[in-house]
Tab-separated table of C-alpha atoms in Angstrom:
chain	number	residue	atom	x	y	z
A	27	MET	CA	78.573	22.649	44.988
A	28	LYS	CA	74.806	22.119	45.309
A	29	PHE	CA	72.606	19.387	43.885
A	30	PHE	CA	68.837	19.089	43.848
A	31	VAL	CA	67.707	15.453	44.054
A	32	SER	CA	64.353	13.836	43.286
A	33	CYS	CA	63.257	10.290	44.037
A	34	GLY	CA	59.755	9.173	44.956
A	35	GLU	CA	59.997	5.688	46.396
A	36	ALA	CA	61.923	3.647	48.960
A	37	SER	CA	64.072	1.942	46.306
A	38	GLY	CA	65.124	5.262	44.791
A	39	ASP	CA	65.889	6.633	48.248
A	40	LEU	CA	68.115	3.629	48.915
A	41	HIS	CA	70.099	4.091	45.692
A	42	LEU	CA	70.355	7.837	46.300
A	43	SER	CA	71.691	7.254	49.825
A	44	TYR	CA	74.489	5.055	48.437
A	45	LEU	CA	75.405	7.692	45.854
A	46	VAL	CA	75.355	10.590	48.334
A	47	LYS	CA	77.440	8.635	50.835
A	48	SER	CA	80.036	7.857	48.167
A	49	ILE	CA	80.225	11.470	46.966
A	50	ASN	CA	80.531	12.844	50.516
A	51	SER	CA	83.325	10.390	51.308
A	52	ARG	CA	85.308	11.388	48.211
A	53	TYR	CA	84.575	15.093	47.720
A	54	GLU	CA	84.303	18.176	49.933
A	55	ASN	CA	81.739	20.987	50.096
A	56	VAL	CA	78.900	19.167	48.335
A	57	GLU	CA	75.314	19.837	49.435
A	58	PHE	CA	72.156	17.940	48.519
A	59	PHE	CA	68.583	19.244	48.728
A	60	GLY	CA	65.291	17.822	47.577
A	61	VAL	CA	62.813	14.961	47.556
A	62	ALA	CA	64.051	11.872	49.388
A	63	GLY	CA	63.510	9.618	52.401
A	64	GLU	CA	65.063	8.647	55.698
A	65	LYS	CA	68.042	6.771	54.268
A	66	SER	CA	69.202	9.719	52.152
A	67	GLU	CA	68.507	12.141	54.990
A	68	LYS	CA	70.874	10.124	57.204
A	69	GLU	CA	73.576	10.610	54.578
A	70	GLY	CA	73.109	14.391	54.610
A	71	VAL	CA	70.352	15.212	52.111
A	72	LYS	CA	68.317	18.214	53.290
A	73	ILE	CA	64.715	17.135	52.800
A	74	LEU	CA	62.182	19.483	51.193
A	75	GLN	CA	59.635	16.724	50.715
A	76	ASN	CA	59.670	13.291	52.312
A	77	ILE	CA	58.837	10.484	49.898
A	78	ASP	CA	56.377	9.015	52.425
A	79	GLU	CA	54.033	11.860	51.477
A	80	LEU	CA	54.351	11.031	47.774
A	81	ALA	CA	53.855	7.248	47.844
A	82	ILE	CA	51.676	6.470	44.825
A	83	MET	CA	51.181	3.107	43.166
A	84	GLY	CA	49.589	2.382	39.818
A	85	PHE	CA	48.350	4.301	36.813
A	86	THR	CA	44.990	5.452	38.129
A	87	GLU	CA	46.516	6.753	41.363
A	88	ILE	CA	49.047	8.858	39.433
A	89	LEU	CA	46.284	10.354	37.296
A	90	LYS	CA	44.331	11.348	40.413
A	91	LYS	CA	47.402	13.099	41.837
A	92	TYR	CA	48.479	14.793	38.592
A	93	LYS	CA	47.644	18.374	39.608
A	94	PHE	CA	49.178	17.903	43.063
A	95	LEU	CA	52.422	16.541	41.593
A	96	LYS	CA	52.641	19.276	38.945
A	97	ASN	CA	52.321	21.924	41.655
A	98	LYS	CA	55.051	20.177	43.633
A	99	ALA	CA	57.330	20.216	40.591
A	100	GLN	CA	56.824	23.953	40.273
A	101	ASP	CA	57.671	24.424	43.954
A	102	TYR	CA	60.924	22.526	43.452
A	103	ILE	CA	61.806	24.597	40.389
A	104	ASN	CA	61.269	27.776	42.382
A	105	PHE	CA	63.560	26.431	45.114
A	106	ILE	CA	66.267	25.566	42.544
A	107	ARG	CA	66.121	29.104	41.145
A	108	GLU	CA	66.136	30.793	44.547
A	109	ASN	CA	69.125	28.762	45.713
A	110	ASP	CA	71.097	29.027	42.469
A	111	ILE	CA	71.359	25.256	42.031
A	112	LYS	CA	72.943	24.227	38.729
A	113	ASN	CA	72.751	20.420	38.914
A	114	VAL	CA	69.823	18.037	39.396
A	115	ILE	CA	69.867	14.271	39.998
A	116	LEU	CA	66.672	12.343	39.179
A	117	ILE	CA	66.288	8.777	40.428
A	118	ASP	CA	63.676	6.509	38.792
A	119	TYR	CA	60.041	7.510	39.649
A	120	GLY	CA	59.192	8.157	36.002
A	121	GLY	CA	55.558	9.089	36.627
A	122	PHE	CA	56.775	12.298	38.241
A	123	ASN	CA	60.417	12.779	37.256
A	124	LEU	CA	59.886	12.737	33.482
A	125	LYS	CA	57.420	15.623	33.772
A	126	PHE	CA	59.739	17.355	36.233
A	127	LEU	CA	62.620	16.950	33.740
A	128	GLU	CA	60.511	18.497	30.986
A	129	MET	CA	59.573	21.464	33.183
A	130	LEU	CA	63.169	21.947	34.370
A	131	LYS	CA	64.566	22.165	30.854
A	132	LYS	CA	61.791	24.503	29.763
A	133	GLU	CA	61.996	26.899	32.705
A	134	ILE	CA	65.656	27.019	33.792
A	135	GLU	CA	68.372	27.855	31.303
A	136	HIS	CA	71.650	25.906	31.585
A	137	ILE	CA	70.348	23.512	34.248
A	138	LYS	CA	72.239	20.197	34.118
A	139	VAL	CA	70.216	17.060	34.760
A	140	PHE	CA	71.598	13.613	35.549
A	141	TYR	CA	69.035	10.818	35.314
A	142	TYR	CA	70.385	8.062	37.548
A	143	ILE	CA	68.383	4.840	37.127
A	144	PRO	CA	65.903	6.040	34.485
A	145	PRO	CA	62.388	4.542	34.362
A	146	LYS	CA	62.114	1.186	32.607
A	147	ILE	CA	60.837	2.478	29.294
A	148	TRP	CA	61.968	-0.753	27.645
A	149	ILE	CA	58.932	-2.170	29.490
A	150	TRP	CA	56.631	0.843	29.658
A	151	GLY	CA	56.927	1.933	26.048
A	152	GLU	CA	59.757	3.433	24.034
A	153	LYS	CA	57.836	6.546	23.019
A	154	ARG	CA	58.881	8.232	26.268
A	155	ILE	CA	62.503	8.192	25.109
A	156	HIS	CA	62.079	11.712	23.714
A	157	LYS	CA	61.523	13.013	27.248
A	158	LEU	CA	64.492	11.123	28.647
A	159	LYS	CA	66.713	12.602	25.937
A	160	LEU	CA	66.244	15.973	27.636
A	161	ALA	CA	68.586	14.756	30.397
A	162	ASP	CA	72.233	15.684	29.983
A	163	HIS	CA	73.468	12.320	31.234
A	164	ILE	CA	71.691	8.990	31.673
A	165	MET	CA	73.241	6.537	34.127
A	166	VAL	CA	71.803	3.000	33.961
A	167	ILE	CA	72.233	-0.022	36.243
A	168	PHE	CA	71.310	-2.947	33.988
A	169	PRO	CA	73.615	-4.156	31.177
A	170	TRP	CA	70.992	-4.484	28.436
A	171	GLU	CA	70.001	-0.828	28.871
A	172	VAL	CA	73.234	0.310	27.187
A	173	ASP	CA	72.226	-1.311	23.878
A	174	PHE	CA	68.634	-0.143	24.283
A	175	TYR	CA	69.689	3.491	24.571
A	176	LYS	CA	72.341	3.173	21.869
A	177	LYS	CA	69.525	2.146	19.517
A	178	HIS	CA	68.012	5.566	20.274
A	179	ASN	CA	71.340	7.407	19.839
A	180	VAL	CA	71.815	7.924	23.566
A	181	ASN	CA	75.148	7.190	25.243
A	182	ALA	CA	74.023	5.630	28.520
A	183	ILE	CA	76.648	5.245	31.253
A	184	TYR	CA	76.942	1.798	32.869
A	185	TYR	CA	79.456	0.546	35.468
A	186	GLY	CA	77.463	-2.342	36.949
A	187	ASN	CA	74.615	-2.648	39.412
A	188	PRO	CA	75.147	-0.759	42.710
A	189	PHE	CA	73.693	-3.645	44.687
A	190	SER	CA	76.633	-5.820	43.609
A	191	ASP	CA	78.795	-3.535	45.782
A	192	ILE	CA	76.451	-3.716	48.755
A	193	TYR	CA	75.034	-7.233	48.865
A	194	LYS	CA	77.379	-10.193	49.041
A	195	LYS	CA	76.248	-13.801	49.028
A	196	ASN	CA	75.235	-15.169	52.425
A	197	GLU	CA	76.946	-18.460	53.167
A	198	LYS	CA	74.759	-18.935	56.239
A	199	SER	CA	70.996	-19.583	56.262
A	200	GLY	CA	68.326	-20.455	58.818
A	201	GLU	CA	64.880	-22.013	58.840
A	202	LYS	CA	62.578	-18.983	59.049
A	203	ILE	CA	60.453	-17.568	56.227
A	204	LEU	CA	60.873	-13.862	55.508
A	205	LEU	CA	57.745	-11.834	54.655
A	206	LEU	CA	58.165	-8.537	52.789
A	207	PRO	CA	54.857	-6.800	51.979
A	208	GLY	CA	56.392	-3.740	50.273
A	209	SER	CA	56.740	-0.098	51.232
A	210	ARG	CA	53.497	1.402	49.920
A	211	LYS	CA	50.204	1.452	51.796
A	212	GLN	CA	48.339	-0.283	48.971
A	213	GLU	CA	50.905	-3.086	48.821
A	214	ILE	CA	50.811	-3.683	52.573
A	215	LEU	CA	47.004	-3.706	52.669
A	216	SER	CA	46.959	-6.271	49.844
A	217	MET	CA	49.567	-8.613	51.273
A	218	ILE	CA	49.122	-8.667	55.066
A	219	PRO	CA	45.819	-10.661	54.954
A	220	ILE	CA	47.461	-13.249	52.672
A	221	PHE	CA	50.524	-13.442	54.914
A	222	LEU	CA	48.213	-13.958	57.897
A	223	GLU	CA	46.613	-16.980	56.194
A	224	ILE	CA	50.042	-18.477	55.507
A	225	VAL	CA	51.267	-17.940	59.069
A	226	LYS	CA	48.119	-19.603	60.427
A	227	ALA	CA	48.358	-22.518	57.977
A	228	LEU	CA	52.068	-23.242	58.639
A	229	LYS	CA	52.091	-23.261	62.434
A	230	ASP	CA	55.247	-25.387	62.516
A	231	LYS	CA	57.216	-22.666	60.673
A	232	ASN	CA	58.616	-19.434	62.121
A	233	PHE	CA	58.174	-16.199	60.166
A	234	VAL	CA	59.799	-12.766	60.137
A	235	LEU	CA	57.755	-9.829	58.833
A	236	LYS	CA	59.979	-6.888	57.877
A	237	LEU	CA	58.387	-3.452	57.583
A	238	ASN	CA	59.953	-0.233	56.320
A	239	SER	CA	58.504	2.173	58.852
A	240	LEU	CA	56.961	2.375	62.316
A	241	ASN	CA	53.912	3.849	60.594
A	242	ASP	CA	53.278	0.466	58.947
A	243	LEU	CA	52.530	-1.178	62.309
A	244	ILE	CA	48.947	0.081	62.123
A	245	TYR	CA	48.303	-2.572	59.452
A	246	THR	CA	49.655	-5.537	61.428
A	247	LYS	CA	47.367	-5.748	64.494
A	248	GLU	CA	45.944	-9.160	63.550
A	249	ILE	CA	49.078	-10.854	62.282
A	250	GLU	CA	51.166	-9.828	65.300
A	251	LYS	CA	48.834	-11.910	67.510
A	252	GLN	CA	50.265	-15.087	65.975
A	253	LYS	CA	52.879	-16.869	68.104
A	254	ASN	CA	55.081	-17.978	65.194
A	255	ILE	CA	55.888	-14.546	63.783
A	256	GLU	CA	58.388	-11.813	64.621
A	257	ILE	CA	57.866	-8.265	63.317
A	258	THR	CA	60.937	-6.098	62.738
A	259	ILE	CA	61.769	-2.678	61.351
A	260	GLU	CA	65.310	-2.072	62.556
A	261	LYS	CA	66.949	-5.361	61.556
A	262	SER	CA	68.840	-5.086	58.285
A	263	LEU	CA	67.944	-7.240	55.317
A	264	LYS	CA	71.464	-8.692	55.389
A	265	ASP	CA	71.067	-9.883	58.963
A	266	ILE	CA	67.522	-11.186	58.587
A	267	THR	CA	68.278	-13.287	55.511
A	268	LYS	CA	70.911	-15.210	57.477
A	269	GLU	CA	68.072	-16.483	59.690
A	270	CYS	CA	65.848	-17.538	56.768
A	271	GLU	CA	65.573	-20.341	54.230
A	272	LEU	CA	63.357	-18.444	51.787
A	273	GLY	CA	61.388	-15.231	51.321
A	274	ILE	CA	57.984	-14.075	50.094
A	275	ALA	CA	58.273	-10.549	48.726
A	276	THR	CA	56.132	-8.023	46.902
A	277	SER	CA	57.715	-7.334	43.512
A	278	GLY	CA	60.205	-4.493	43.633
A	279	THR	CA	63.882	-3.697	44.068
A	280	VAL	CA	64.011	-5.892	47.177
A	281	THR	CA	63.743	-9.035	45.040
A	282	LEU	CA	67.158	-8.238	43.525
A	283	GLU	CA	68.594	-7.590	46.986
A	284	LEU	CA	67.311	-10.984	48.132
A	285	ALA	CA	68.773	-12.720	45.083
A	286	LEU	CA	72.204	-11.197	45.680
A	287	LEU	CA	71.958	-12.264	49.322
A	288	ASN	CA	71.268	-15.797	48.014
A	289	LEU	CA	67.766	-16.151	49.458
A	290	PRO	CA	65.312	-18.123	47.282
A	291	THR	CA	62.161	-16.034	47.034
A	292	ILE	CA	58.543	-16.184	45.892
A	293	VAL	CA	57.600	-12.911	44.204
A	294	VAL	CA	54.028	-11.747	44.772
A	295	TYR	CA	52.023	-8.840	43.418
A	296	LYS	CA	48.415	-7.735	43.585
A	297	THR	CA	47.023	-4.510	42.185
A	298	SER	CA	43.698	-3.063	41.060
A	299	ALA	CA	41.925	-4.659	38.097
A	300	ILE	CA	42.479	-1.627	35.859
A	301	ASN	CA	46.183	-1.369	36.682
A	302	TYR	CA	46.612	-5.067	35.970
A	303	PHE	CA	44.763	-4.742	32.664
A	304	ILE	CA	47.061	-1.914	31.564
A	305	ALA	CA	50.184	-3.813	32.624
A	306	LYS	CA	49.138	-7.067	30.969
A	307	TYR	CA	47.683	-5.812	27.695
A	308	ILE	CA	49.306	-2.471	26.986
A	309	LEU	CA	52.799	-2.571	28.452
A	310	LYS	CA	55.641	-4.817	27.379
A	311	VAL	CA	55.619	-7.046	30.430
A	312	GLY	CA	57.141	-10.511	30.594
A	313	TYR	CA	58.685	-11.147	33.963
A	314	ILE	CA	58.035	-8.531	36.631
A	315	SER	CA	60.848	-9.241	39.103
A	316	LEU	CA	64.347	-7.896	38.528
A	317	PRO	CA	66.226	-11.199	39.010
A	318	ASN	CA	64.059	-12.861	36.348
A	319	LEU	CA	64.365	-9.879	33.994
A	320	ILE	CA	68.148	-9.816	34.357
A	321	ALA	CA	68.529	-13.556	33.768
A	322	ASN	CA	65.687	-13.687	31.213
A	323	LEU	CA	64.432	-16.859	32.885
A	324	GLU	CA	62.425	-17.773	35.951
A	325	ILE	CA	64.731	-17.765	38.949
A	326	PHE	CA	61.963	-16.855	41.381
A	327	PRO	CA	58.314	-17.920	40.861
A	328	GLU	CA	55.997	-14.961	40.241
A	329	LEU	CA	52.473	-15.123	41.636
A	330	ILE	CA	50.415	-12.232	40.276
A	331	GLN	CA	46.787	-11.195	40.792
A	332	ASN	CA	44.593	-14.330	41.100
A	333	LYS	CA	47.624	-16.548	41.699
A	334	CYS	CA	48.669	-14.308	44.566
A	335	ASN	CA	46.932	-16.307	47.285
A	336	SER	CA	47.971	-18.357	50.286
A	337	LYS	CA	47.316	-21.722	48.615
A	338	GLU	CA	49.589	-20.984	45.628
A	339	ILE	CA	52.273	-19.468	47.833
A	340	ILE	CA	52.339	-22.495	50.158
A	341	LYS	CA	52.583	-24.794	47.125
A	342	ASN	CA	55.580	-22.837	45.830
A	343	ILE	CA	57.267	-22.907	49.236
A	344	GLY	CA	57.308	-26.693	48.871
A	345	LEU	CA	58.631	-26.526	45.303
A	346	ILE	CA	61.502	-24.224	46.288
A	347	GLN	CA	62.445	-26.442	49.214
A	348	LYS	CA	62.697	-29.419	46.825
A	349	ASN	CA	64.744	-27.558	44.183
A	350	LYS	CA	67.082	-25.288	46.136
A	351	LYS	CA	70.261	-26.350	44.326
A	352	LEU	CA	68.766	-25.382	40.977
A	353	VAL	CA	67.568	-22.013	42.361
A	354	PHE	CA	71.030	-21.255	43.794
A	355	SER	CA	72.641	-22.105	40.444
A	356	LYS	CA	70.320	-19.709	38.602
A	357	ILE	CA	70.979	-16.949	41.160
A	358	GLU	CA	74.743	-17.322	40.622
A	359	GLY	CA	74.365	-16.900	36.866
A	360	MET	CA	72.300	-13.736	37.391
A	361	ARG	CA	74.856	-12.316	39.840
A	362	GLU	CA	77.628	-12.622	37.259
A	363	LYS	CA	75.611	-10.599	34.725
A	364	ILE	CA	75.459	-7.438	36.870
A	365	ALA	CA	78.771	-7.559	38.709
A	366	GLY	CA	81.141	-4.596	38.512
A	367	LYS	CA	84.124	-3.083	40.313
A	368	ALA	CA	83.607	-0.173	42.761
A	369	VAL	CA	80.288	0.467	41.034
A	370	ILE	CA	78.846	3.216	43.256
A	371	GLY	CA	82.170	5.068	43.419
A	372	SER	CA	82.389	4.996	39.620
A	373	TYR	CA	78.949	6.596	39.268
A	374	ALA	CA	79.884	9.184	41.922
A	375	ASP	CA	83.111	10.073	40.097
A	376	PHE	CA	81.353	10.318	36.733
A	377	LEU	CA	78.717	12.634	38.158
A	378	MET	CA	81.251	14.923	39.850
A	379	GLU	CA	83.527	15.023	36.802
A	380	LYS	CA	80.668	15.955	34.471
A	381	LYS	CA	78.971	18.535	36.678
A	382	TYR	CA	80.782	21.505	35.103
A	383	GLU	CA	80.598	20.443	31.487
A	384	ASP	CA	78.135	22.172	29.219
A	385	THR	CA	77.944	19.634	26.395
A	386	LYS	CA	75.097	17.141	26.180
A	387	ILE	CA	75.584	13.411	25.638
C-alpha cells in the first residue's frame, strides 16, 4: 500500500511523523512518498521535496511563488501516476494543498484524498469550503471544527488533538526563559534582534534559544555572544521546558505544545505591513495562538506587530510571574477541551480502514 503525502511546514511535518509512526507500528507493507521534513523522513517517508525548500510565510510571499508551486504540484501528480499511488494525505498548508487537491481530483480518476488537519478556514474565510469538499475524508484536531463542517454538510472526523497523546504536563520547572523564534527564515529574522535586546536587558536571567535546524545558526551570531544564553537544536521541547519558568514563542503550533507541557508563554508575532493589514481587516482573526483559540480566552498574552518589542515582552514576563496560578488554571481548562484516548492511533486506524472504500463522505 502506497501513500503520497504533502505538508509544507514544520508543524505539519511533526503531525505527519506521528501518523506515519503509528501506521507503521500497526500495519505492514505501507510506503509513504512525498513532501515532508526531517521528522517524517526519520519515520520512513521517502522525500521527494524537503519542506525547507518550500518555507513561505504570508500572503504576498505565496503570490510571488504561485507559478513555482503550481509546477511543483504538477510534478507530484506525475509521480503519483507513474507510481500507481491511489491514496494521498494532505496536512494543513492550505496555500498550496488546496490547489493541489483541486488539481489531483481534476487530473487523476479515482484518487482518494485524506485531508488531515485542514487549513483553518473558520478564520481565513468559509468560501474555501467548496475546495475542501473535494477531499474524500476530512480529519480535524479541534472540537469546534466538527460543528463548523457539519454546518457545511461535511462529516469531519475528530478523535481529539494528537498533542494530547504526546505532551503530558510537566510537574517540574526551572528558572530559565525559553526563546522560540519559529521555523521560517522571516520569523527568525524578525525575532532574533528582539530576543537579543531582552537577553541584554535581563542579565540576571538565563535563557535557552531553541532552533529547528543547524541552518538557523547563521542568524544567531550576535546573540550567541551573550553569556546568559544557551543555544540548542537537539534538546527536545519536553526536556527544555523542565528547565524553564516561562517561554517567549512566535505564534504557531508550538504554543499549544508549550501549553500542554504546562509552560506559561508570551506569544509574539511580527509580519510585513501588508500581511498584517490582510489578517486584521479581511480575515476573521480574534486570538492568533492555539491555546487562546481553544479556550476562547486569553491564556497566553499575545504581542503582535507594534506590541512585539522587548519593552512589552519584559513587562509581560513580570505579569506572568505574578499570576502563575491563574495561568496554570486556565491551561488545565484548555487541556480538558482537547483530550482524547489513543488519538493518533485512532486517526491511523480510520485512515487505513477507509483507504479501499470508494464512497465519499
